[in-house]
Amino acid sequence: MDKLQALQSFIGKEFTASPSPFMRWLNPVVVFAEEGRIEFQYTVRAEWLNPMGNLHGGVTAAIIDDVIGATMFSLNEKTFIVTVNNSIDYFSAAKENDNIVAETKIIKRGKQFINAQCEIWNADKTRLIARGTSNLFKTNS
Protein backbone atom coordinates (compact mmCIF):
# COMPACT_ATOMS: atom_id res chain seq x y z
CA MET A 1 0.00 0.00 0.00
CA ASP A 2 1.46 3.38 -0.96
CA LYS A 3 1.28 6.48 1.25
CA LEU A 4 -1.77 7.91 -0.52
CA GLN A 5 -3.67 4.65 -0.21
CA ALA A 6 -2.82 4.58 3.50
CA LEU A 7 -4.39 8.05 3.89
CA GLN A 8 -7.43 7.04 1.84
CA SER A 9 -8.00 3.95 3.98
CA PHE A 10 -8.81 6.31 6.87
CA ILE A 11 -11.51 8.39 5.12
CA GLY A 12 -14.25 8.98 7.69
CA LYS A 13 -11.95 7.92 10.55
CA GLU A 14 -9.29 9.38 12.81
CA PHE A 15 -5.84 9.11 11.20
CA THR A 16 -4.38 6.96 13.97
CA ALA A 17 -1.71 5.45 11.67
CA SER A 18 0.10 8.71 11.00
CA PRO A 19 3.87 8.36 11.36
CA SER A 20 3.82 11.76 13.10
CA PRO A 21 3.25 11.72 16.88
CA PHE A 22 2.19 15.38 16.61
CA MET A 23 -0.47 14.59 14.00
CA ARG A 24 -1.77 11.75 16.17
CA TRP A 25 -2.07 14.28 19.04
CA LEU A 26 -3.99 16.69 16.78
CA ASN A 27 -6.22 13.68 15.94
CA PRO A 28 -7.68 14.67 12.55
CA VAL A 29 -10.45 12.78 10.79
CA VAL A 30 -9.61 12.17 7.14
CA VAL A 31 -12.43 13.60 5.00
CA PHE A 32 -10.77 13.49 1.58
CA ALA A 33 -7.39 12.47 0.18
CA GLU A 34 -6.04 12.47 -3.35
CA GLU A 35 -2.60 13.20 -4.73
CA GLY A 36 -1.79 16.77 -3.74
CA ARG A 37 -5.14 17.47 -2.01
CA ILE A 38 -6.17 16.62 1.53
CA GLU A 39 -9.10 17.54 3.73
CA PHE A 40 -9.00 16.85 7.47
CA GLN A 41 -11.60 17.68 10.13
CA TYR A 42 -10.64 18.60 13.69
CA THR A 43 -12.58 19.23 16.87
CA VAL A 44 -11.18 22.23 18.76
CA ARG A 45 -10.05 21.11 22.21
CA ALA A 46 -9.64 23.15 25.41
CA GLU A 47 -5.83 22.87 25.32
CA TRP A 48 -5.86 24.52 21.88
CA LEU A 49 -7.38 27.79 23.18
CA ASN A 50 -5.79 31.15 23.85
CA PRO A 51 -6.68 33.17 26.99
CA MET A 52 -9.71 34.67 25.17
CA GLY A 53 -11.19 31.21 24.59
CA ASN A 54 -10.48 31.16 20.85
CA LEU A 55 -8.40 28.74 18.81
CA HIS A 56 -4.78 29.73 19.47
CA GLY A 57 -2.93 31.12 16.45
CA GLY A 58 0.01 28.82 17.13
CA VAL A 59 -2.24 25.76 17.02
CA THR A 60 -3.78 27.07 13.80
CA ALA A 61 -0.28 27.43 12.33
CA ALA A 62 0.64 23.94 13.52
CA ILE A 63 -2.47 22.45 11.90
CA ILE A 64 -1.63 24.21 8.63
CA ASP A 65 1.97 22.99 8.71
CA ASP A 66 0.94 19.45 9.66
CA VAL A 67 -1.79 19.00 7.04
CA ILE A 68 0.47 20.46 4.34
CA GLY A 69 3.01 17.86 5.47
CA ALA A 70 0.39 15.14 4.99
CA THR A 71 -0.24 16.56 1.53
CA MET A 72 3.45 16.04 0.73
CA PHE A 73 3.03 12.47 2.03
CA SER A 74 0.23 12.00 -0.53
CA LEU A 75 2.63 12.73 -3.41
CA ASN A 76 4.46 9.42 -2.86
CA GLU A 77 7.81 11.12 -3.48
CA LYS A 78 10.97 9.15 -2.80
CA THR A 79 12.57 12.21 -1.20
CA PHE A 80 11.78 13.81 2.13
CA ILE A 81 10.05 17.19 1.79
CA VAL A 82 10.69 19.86 4.43
CA THR A 83 9.02 23.20 5.12
CA VAL A 84 11.08 26.27 4.22
CA ASN A 85 8.52 28.84 5.39
CA ASN A 86 4.89 29.39 6.36
CA SER A 87 2.85 32.52 5.85
CA ILE A 88 -0.51 32.62 7.61
CA ASP A 89 -3.42 35.04 7.52
CA TYR A 90 -5.93 34.81 10.37
CA PHE A 91 -9.48 35.83 9.52
CA SER A 92 -11.88 34.50 12.14
CA ALA A 93 -12.11 32.60 15.43
CA ALA A 94 -13.09 29.09 16.43
CA LYS A 95 -14.25 28.04 19.91
CA GLU A 96 -13.91 24.91 21.99
CA ASN A 97 -15.81 21.92 20.51
CA ASP A 98 -16.18 23.62 17.12
CA ASN A 99 -15.50 21.38 14.18
CA ILE A 100 -13.08 22.92 11.73
CA VAL A 101 -11.96 21.71 8.31
CA ALA A 102 -8.46 22.09 6.86
CA GLU A 103 -8.14 21.63 3.11
CA THR A 104 -4.98 21.79 1.05
CA LYS A 105 -3.89 22.08 -2.52
CA ILE A 106 -0.61 22.30 -4.38
CA ILE A 107 -0.11 25.69 -6.03
CA LYS A 108 3.19 24.86 -7.82
CA ARG A 109 5.11 21.60 -7.93
CA GLY A 110 8.62 22.03 -9.25
CA LYS A 111 11.64 19.74 -9.41
CA GLN A 112 12.99 20.90 -6.04
CA PHE A 113 10.40 23.25 -4.54
CA ILE A 114 6.70 22.94 -3.88
CA ASN A 115 4.30 25.74 -2.96
CA ALA A 116 1.17 24.61 -1.12
CA GLN A 117 -1.86 26.24 0.46
CA CYS A 118 -4.11 25.28 3.36
CA GLU A 119 -7.41 26.90 4.26
CA ILE A 120 -9.11 26.31 7.59
CA TRP A 121 -12.89 26.71 7.57
CA ASN A 122 -15.75 26.32 10.00
CA ALA A 123 -17.62 23.00 9.63
CA ASP A 124 -20.01 24.10 6.87
CA LYS A 125 -17.36 26.12 5.05
CA THR A 126 -19.22 29.41 5.34
CA ARG A 127 -16.49 31.18 7.34
CA LEU A 128 -12.78 31.16 6.55
CA ILE A 129 -10.76 30.97 9.78
CA ALA A 130 -7.22 31.09 8.35
CA ARG A 131 -5.23 30.59 5.17
CA GLY A 132 -1.61 29.57 5.04
CA THR A 133 0.88 29.05 2.26
CA SER A 134 4.15 27.18 2.52
CA ASN A 135 7.22 26.68 0.43
CA LEU A 136 8.72 23.24 0.78
CA PHE A 137 12.00 21.72 -0.39
CA LYS A 138 12.72 18.18 -1.56
CA THR A 139 15.76 16.72 0.23
CA ASN A 140 17.77 13.57 -0.35
CA SER A 141 17.72 12.45 3.28
mmCIF file with all atom_site columns, C-alpha atoms in Angstrom:
data_model
loop_
_atom_site.group_PDB
_atom_site.id
_atom_site.type_symbol
_atom_site.label_atom_id
_atom_site.label_alt_id
_atom_site.label_comp_id
_atom_site.label_asym_id
_atom_site.label_entity_id
_atom_site.label_seq_id
_atom_site.pdbx_PDB_ins_code
_atom_site.Cartn_x
_atom_site.Cartn_y
_atom_site.Cartn_z
_atom_site.occupancy
_atom_site.B_iso_or_equiv
_atom_site.pdbx_formal_charge
_atom_site.auth_seq_id
_atom_site.auth_comp_id
_atom_site.auth_asym_id
_atom_site.auth_atom_id
_atom_site.pdbx_PDB_model_num
ATOM 1   C CA . MET A 1 1   ? 0.000   0.000  0.000  1.00 0.00 ? 1   MET A CA 1
ATOM 2   C CA . ASP A 1 2   ? 1.463   3.384  -0.963 1.00 0.00 ? 2   ASP A CA 1
ATOM 3   C CA . LYS A 1 3   ? 1.279   6.478  1.249  1.00 0.00 ? 3   LYS A CA 1
ATOM 4   C CA . LEU A 1 4   ? -1.771  7.914  -0.517 1.00 0.00 ? 4   LEU A CA 1
ATOM 5   C CA . GLN A 1 5   ? -3.670  4.651  -0.214 1.00 0.00 ? 5   GLN A CA 1
ATOM 6   C CA . ALA A 1 6   ? -2.823  4.584  3.497  1.00 0.00 ? 6   ALA A CA 1
ATOM 7   C CA . LEU A 1 7   ? -4.390  8.047  3.885  1.00 0.00 ? 7   LEU A CA 1
ATOM 8   C CA . GLN A 1 8   ? -7.431  7.044  1.844  1.00 0.00 ? 8   GLN A CA 1
ATOM 9   C CA . SER A 1 9   ? -8.003  3.950  3.979  1.00 0.00 ? 9   SER A CA 1
ATOM 10  C CA . PHE A 1 10  ? -8.811  6.314  6.870  1.00 0.00 ? 10  PHE A CA 1
ATOM 11  C CA . ILE A 1 11  ? -11.511 8.386  5.116  1.00 0.00 ? 11  ILE A CA 1
ATOM 12  C CA . GLY A 1 12  ? -14.245 8.983  7.690  1.00 0.00 ? 12  GLY A CA 1
ATOM 13  C CA . LYS A 1 13  ? -11.949 7.915  10.549 1.00 0.00 ? 13  LYS A CA 1
ATOM 14  C CA . GLU A 1 14  ? -9.289  9.379  12.811 1.00 0.00 ? 14  GLU A CA 1
ATOM 15  C CA . PHE A 1 15  ? -5.845  9.115  11.199 1.00 0.00 ? 15  PHE A CA 1
ATOM 16  C CA . THR A 1 16  ? -4.375  6.957  13.966 1.00 0.00 ? 16  THR A CA 1
ATOM 17  C CA . ALA A 1 17  ? -1.709  5.451  11.669 1.00 0.00 ? 17  ALA A CA 1
ATOM 18  C CA . SER A 1 18  ? 0.100   8.709  10.998 1.00 0.00 ? 18  SER A CA 1
ATOM 19  C CA . PRO A 1 19  ? 3.873   8.364  11.355 1.00 0.00 ? 19  PRO A CA 1
ATOM 20  C CA . SER A 1 20  ? 3.821   11.762 13.104 1.00 0.00 ? 20  SER A CA 1
ATOM 21  C CA . PRO A 1 21  ? 3.247   11.724 16.880 1.00 0.00 ? 21  PRO A CA 1
ATOM 22  C CA . PHE A 1 22  ? 2.186   15.378 16.611 1.00 0.00 ? 22  PHE A CA 1
ATOM 23  C CA . MET A 1 23  ? -0.472  14.587 14.002 1.00 0.00 ? 23  MET A CA 1
ATOM 24  C CA . ARG A 1 24  ? -1.775  11.749 16.169 1.00 0.00 ? 24  ARG A CA 1
ATOM 25  C CA . TRP A 1 25  ? -2.066  14.276 19.036 1.00 0.00 ? 25  TRP A CA 1
ATOM 26  C CA . LEU A 1 26  ? -3.993  16.687 16.781 1.00 0.00 ? 26  LEU A CA 1
ATOM 27  C CA . ASN A 1 27  ? -6.215  13.682 15.937 1.00 0.00 ? 27  ASN A CA 1
ATOM 28  C CA . PRO A 1 28  ? -7.677  14.670 12.549 1.00 0.00 ? 28  PRO A CA 1
ATOM 29  C CA . VAL A 1 29  ? -10.453 12.784 10.787 1.00 0.00 ? 29  VAL A CA 1
ATOM 30  C CA . VAL A 1 30  ? -9.609  12.172 7.138  1.00 0.00 ? 30  VAL A CA 1
ATOM 31  C CA . VAL A 1 31  ? -12.427 13.603 5.000  1.00 0.00 ? 31  VAL A CA 1
ATOM 32  C CA . PHE A 1 32  ? -10.768 13.487 1.580  1.00 0.00 ? 32  PHE A CA 1
ATOM 33  C CA . ALA A 1 33  ? -7.389  12.469 0.175  1.00 0.00 ? 33  ALA A CA 1
ATOM 34  C CA . GLU A 1 34  ? -6.039  12.472 -3.346 1.00 0.00 ? 34  GLU A CA 1
ATOM 35  C CA . GLU A 1 35  ? -2.600  13.198 -4.735 1.00 0.00 ? 35  GLU A CA 1
ATOM 36  C CA . GLY A 1 36  ? -1.792  16.774 -3.743 1.00 0.00 ? 36  GLY A CA 1
ATOM 37  C CA . ARG A 1 37  ? -5.142  17.473 -2.008 1.00 0.00 ? 37  ARG A CA 1
ATOM 38  C CA . ILE A 1 38  ? -6.173  16.617 1.528  1.00 0.00 ? 38  ILE A CA 1
ATOM 39  C CA . GLU A 1 39  ? -9.104  17.539 3.731  1.00 0.00 ? 39  GLU A CA 1
ATOM 40  C CA . PHE A 1 40  ? -9.005  16.852 7.469  1.00 0.00 ? 40  PHE A CA 1
ATOM 41  C CA . GLN A 1 41  ? -11.596 17.684 10.129 1.00 0.00 ? 41  GLN A CA 1
ATOM 42  C CA . TYR A 1 42  ? -10.640 18.598 13.692 1.00 0.00 ? 42  TYR A CA 1
ATOM 43  C CA . THR A 1 43  ? -12.584 19.234 16.867 1.00 0.00 ? 43  THR A CA 1
ATOM 44  C CA . VAL A 1 44  ? -11.176 22.233 18.758 1.00 0.00 ? 44  VAL A CA 1
ATOM 45  C CA . ARG A 1 45  ? -10.053 21.105 22.215 1.00 0.00 ? 45  ARG A CA 1
ATOM 46  C CA . ALA A 1 46  ? -9.642  23.145 25.409 1.00 0.00 ? 46  ALA A CA 1
ATOM 47  C CA . GLU A 1 47  ? -5.833  22.865 25.321 1.00 0.00 ? 47  GLU A CA 1
ATOM 48  C CA . TRP A 1 48  ? -5.860  24.522 21.884 1.00 0.00 ? 48  TRP A CA 1
ATOM 49  C CA . LEU A 1 49  ? -7.376  27.788 23.177 1.00 0.00 ? 49  LEU A CA 1
ATOM 50  C CA . ASN A 1 50  ? -5.790  31.149 23.854 1.00 0.00 ? 50  ASN A CA 1
ATOM 51  C CA . PRO A 1 51  ? -6.681  33.174 26.994 1.00 0.00 ? 51  PRO A CA 1
ATOM 52  C CA . MET A 1 52  ? -9.706  34.675 25.169 1.00 0.00 ? 52  MET A CA 1
ATOM 53  C CA . GLY A 1 53  ? -11.193 31.211 24.594 1.00 0.00 ? 53  GLY A CA 1
ATOM 54  C CA . ASN A 1 54  ? -10.475 31.162 20.847 1.00 0.00 ? 54  ASN A CA 1
ATOM 55  C CA . LEU A 1 55  ? -8.405  28.735 18.813 1.00 0.00 ? 55  LEU A CA 1
ATOM 56  C CA . HIS A 1 56  ? -4.782  29.733 19.466 1.00 0.00 ? 56  HIS A CA 1
ATOM 57  C CA . GLY A 1 57  ? -2.926  31.118 16.447 1.00 0.00 ? 57  GLY A CA 1
ATOM 58  C CA . GLY A 1 58  ? 0.011   28.820 17.128 1.00 0.00 ? 58  GLY A CA 1
ATOM 59  C CA . VAL A 1 59  ? -2.239  25.759 17.019 1.00 0.00 ? 59  VAL A CA 1
ATOM 60  C CA . THR A 1 60  ? -3.777  27.065 13.798 1.00 0.00 ? 60  THR A CA 1
ATOM 61  C CA . ALA A 1 61  ? -0.279  27.429 12.333 1.00 0.00 ? 61  ALA A CA 1
ATOM 62  C CA . ALA A 1 62  ? 0.635   23.938 13.524 1.00 0.00 ? 62  ALA A CA 1
ATOM 63  C CA . ILE A 1 63  ? -2.468  22.445 11.895 1.00 0.00 ? 63  ILE A CA 1
ATOM 64  C CA . ILE A 1 64  ? -1.634  24.213 8.630  1.00 0.00 ? 64  ILE A CA 1
ATOM 65  C CA . ASP A 1 65  ? 1.975   22.987 8.711  1.00 0.00 ? 65  ASP A CA 1
ATOM 66  C CA . ASP A 1 66  ? 0.937   19.454 9.658  1.00 0.00 ? 66  ASP A CA 1
ATOM 67  C CA . VAL A 1 67  ? -1.785  18.997 7.042  1.00 0.00 ? 67  VAL A CA 1
ATOM 68  C CA . ILE A 1 68  ? 0.465   20.458 4.336  1.00 0.00 ? 68  ILE A CA 1
ATOM 69  C CA . GLY A 1 69  ? 3.010   17.865 5.472  1.00 0.00 ? 69  GLY A CA 1
ATOM 70  C CA . ALA A 1 70  ? 0.389   15.145 4.990  1.00 0.00 ? 70  ALA A CA 1
ATOM 71  C CA . THR A 1 71  ? -0.240  16.555 1.529  1.00 0.00 ? 71  THR A CA 1
ATOM 72  C CA . MET A 1 72  ? 3.447   16.045 0.732  1.00 0.00 ? 72  MET A CA 1
ATOM 73  C CA . PHE A 1 73  ? 3.033   12.475 2.030  1.00 0.00 ? 73  PHE A CA 1
ATOM 74  C CA . SER A 1 74  ? 0.228   11.995 -0.534 1.00 0.00 ? 74  SER A CA 1
ATOM 75  C CA . LEU A 1 75  ? 2.631   12.728 -3.410 1.00 0.00 ? 75  LEU A CA 1
ATOM 76  C CA . ASN A 1 76  ? 4.464   9.421  -2.858 1.00 0.00 ? 76  ASN A CA 1
ATOM 77  C CA . GLU A 1 77  ? 7.806   11.121 -3.480 1.00 0.00 ? 77  GLU A CA 1
ATOM 78  C CA . LYS A 1 78  ? 10.966  9.145  -2.796 1.00 0.00 ? 78  LYS A CA 1
ATOM 79  C CA . THR A 1 79  ? 12.570  12.210 -1.200 1.00 0.00 ? 79  THR A CA 1
ATOM 80  C CA . PHE A 1 80  ? 11.782  13.812 2.132  1.00 0.00 ? 80  PHE A CA 1
ATOM 81  C CA . ILE A 1 81  ? 10.047  17.194 1.794  1.00 0.00 ? 81  ILE A CA 1
ATOM 82  C CA . VAL A 1 82  ? 10.688  19.864 4.433  1.00 0.00 ? 82  VAL A CA 1
ATOM 83  C CA . THR A 1 83  ? 9.024   23.198 5.124  1.00 0.00 ? 83  THR A CA 1
ATOM 84  C CA . VAL A 1 84  ? 11.076  26.268 4.220  1.00 0.00 ? 84  VAL A CA 1
ATOM 85  C CA . ASN A 1 85  ? 8.521   28.835 5.391  1.00 0.00 ? 85  ASN A CA 1
ATOM 86  C CA . ASN A 1 86  ? 4.891   29.388 6.358  1.00 0.00 ? 86  ASN A CA 1
ATOM 87  C CA . SER A 1 87  ? 2.848   32.525 5.849  1.00 0.00 ? 87  SER A CA 1
ATOM 88  C CA . ILE A 1 88  ? -0.506  32.619 7.610  1.00 0.00 ? 88  ILE A CA 1
ATOM 89  C CA . ASP A 1 89  ? -3.420  35.036 7.516  1.00 0.00 ? 89  ASP A CA 1
ATOM 90  C CA . TYR A 1 90  ? -5.932  34.806 10.372 1.00 0.00 ? 90  TYR A CA 1
ATOM 91  C CA . PHE A 1 91  ? -9.484  35.831 9.524  1.00 0.00 ? 91  PHE A CA 1
ATOM 92  C CA . SER A 1 92  ? -11.879 34.500 12.139 1.00 0.00 ? 92  SER A CA 1
ATOM 93  C CA . ALA A 1 93  ? -12.106 32.602 15.430 1.00 0.00 ? 93  ALA A CA 1
ATOM 94  C CA . ALA A 1 94  ? -13.094 29.091 16.429 1.00 0.00 ? 94  ALA A CA 1
ATOM 95  C CA . LYS A 1 95  ? -14.249 28.044 19.906 1.00 0.00 ? 95  LYS A CA 1
ATOM 96  C CA . GLU A 1 96  ? -13.911 24.906 21.993 1.00 0.00 ? 96  GLU A CA 1
ATOM 97  C CA . ASN A 1 97  ? -15.813 21.916 20.511 1.00 0.00 ? 97  ASN A CA 1
ATOM 98  C CA . ASP A 1 98  ? -16.182 23.624 17.125 1.00 0.00 ? 98  ASP A CA 1
ATOM 99  C CA . ASN A 1 99  ? -15.497 21.382 14.181 1.00 0.00 ? 99  ASN A CA 1
ATOM 100 C CA . ILE A 1 100 ? -13.076 22.924 11.727 1.00 0.00 ? 100 ILE A CA 1
ATOM 101 C CA . VAL A 1 101 ? -11.959 21.712 8.308  1.00 0.00 ? 101 VAL A CA 1
ATOM 102 C CA . ALA A 1 102 ? -8.463  22.091 6.863  1.00 0.00 ? 102 ALA A CA 1
ATOM 103 C CA . GLU A 1 103 ? -8.137  21.626 3.110  1.00 0.00 ? 103 GLU A CA 1
ATOM 104 C CA . THR A 1 104 ? -4.984  21.791 1.054  1.00 0.00 ? 104 THR A CA 1
ATOM 105 C CA . LYS A 1 105 ? -3.887  22.083 -2.520 1.00 0.00 ? 105 LYS A CA 1
ATOM 106 C CA . ILE A 1 106 ? -0.612  22.301 -4.382 1.00 0.00 ? 106 ILE A CA 1
ATOM 107 C CA . ILE A 1 107 ? -0.106  25.695 -6.032 1.00 0.00 ? 107 ILE A CA 1
ATOM 108 C CA . LYS A 1 108 ? 3.191   24.865 -7.821 1.00 0.00 ? 108 LYS A CA 1
ATOM 109 C CA . ARG A 1 109 ? 5.113   21.600 -7.931 1.00 0.00 ? 109 ARG A CA 1
ATOM 110 C CA . GLY A 1 110 ? 8.623   22.028 -9.247 1.00 0.00 ? 110 GLY A CA 1
ATOM 111 C CA . LYS A 1 111 ? 11.638  19.744 -9.409 1.00 0.00 ? 111 LYS A CA 1
ATOM 112 C CA . GLN A 1 112 ? 12.994  20.898 -6.041 1.00 0.00 ? 112 GLN A CA 1
ATOM 113 C CA . PHE A 1 113 ? 10.401  23.254 -4.542 1.00 0.00 ? 113 PHE A CA 1
ATOM 114 C CA . ILE A 1 114 ? 6.696   22.937 -3.879 1.00 0.00 ? 114 ILE A CA 1
ATOM 115 C CA . ASN A 1 115 ? 4.305   25.736 -2.956 1.00 0.00 ? 115 ASN A CA 1
ATOM 116 C CA . ALA A 1 116 ? 1.172   24.613 -1.123 1.00 0.00 ? 116 ALA A CA 1
ATOM 117 C CA . GLN A 1 117 ? -1.864  26.243 0.460  1.00 0.00 ? 117 GLN A CA 1
ATOM 118 C CA . CYS A 1 118 ? -4.107  25.281 3.357  1.00 0.00 ? 118 CYS A CA 1
ATOM 119 C CA . GLU A 1 119 ? -7.409  26.898 4.259  1.00 0.00 ? 119 GLU A CA 1
ATOM 120 C CA . ILE A 1 120 ? -9.112  26.310 7.592  1.00 0.00 ? 120 ILE A CA 1
ATOM 121 C CA . TRP A 1 121 ? -12.893 26.713 7.567  1.00 0.00 ? 121 TRP A CA 1
ATOM 122 C CA . ASN A 1 122 ? -15.748 26.316 9.998  1.00 0.00 ? 122 ASN A CA 1
ATOM 123 C CA . ALA A 1 123 ? -17.616 22.999 9.631  1.00 0.00 ? 123 ALA A CA 1
ATOM 124 C CA . ASP A 1 124 ? -20.014 24.095 6.871  1.00 0.00 ? 124 ASP A CA 1
ATOM 125 C CA . LYS A 1 125 ? -17.361 26.119 5.047  1.00 0.00 ? 125 LYS A CA 1
ATOM 126 C CA . THR A 1 126 ? -19.218 29.412 5.345  1.00 0.00 ? 126 THR A CA 1
ATOM 127 C CA . ARG A 1 127 ? -16.487 31.178 7.340  1.00 0.00 ? 127 ARG A CA 1
ATOM 128 C CA . LEU A 1 128 ? -12.778 31.160 6.549  1.00 0.00 ? 128 LEU A CA 1
ATOM 129 C CA . ILE A 1 129 ? -10.764 30.973 9.779  1.00 0.00 ? 129 ILE A CA 1
ATOM 130 C CA . ALA A 1 130 ? -7.223  31.091 8.355  1.00 0.00 ? 130 ALA A CA 1
ATOM 131 C CA . ARG A 1 131 ? -5.233  30.591 5.168  1.00 0.00 ? 131 ARG A CA 1
ATOM 132 C CA . GLY A 1 132 ? -1.611  29.571 5.037  1.00 0.00 ? 132 GLY A CA 1
ATOM 133 C CA . THR A 1 133 ? 0.879   29.053 2.259  1.00 0.00 ? 133 THR A CA 1
ATOM 134 C CA . SER A 1 134 ? 4.154   27.181 2.517  1.00 0.00 ? 134 SER A CA 1
ATOM 135 C CA . ASN A 1 135 ? 7.217   26.681 0.425  1.00 0.00 ? 135 ASN A CA 1
ATOM 136 C CA . LEU A 1 136 ? 8.719   23.235 0.778  1.00 0.00 ? 136 LEU A CA 1
ATOM 137 C CA . PHE A 1 137 ? 11.999  21.719 -0.390 1.00 0.00 ? 137 PHE A CA 1
ATOM 138 C CA . LYS A 1 138 ? 12.724  18.175 -1.557 1.00 0.00 ? 138 LYS A CA 1
ATOM 139 C CA . THR A 1 139 ? 15.760  16.720 0.225  1.00 0.00 ? 139 THR A CA 1
ATOM 140 C CA . ASN A 1 140 ? 17.774  13.567 -0.354 1.00 0.00 ? 140 ASN A CA 1
ATOM 141 C CA . SER A 1 141 ? 17.720  12.451 3.277  1.00 0.00 ? 141 SER A CA 1
#
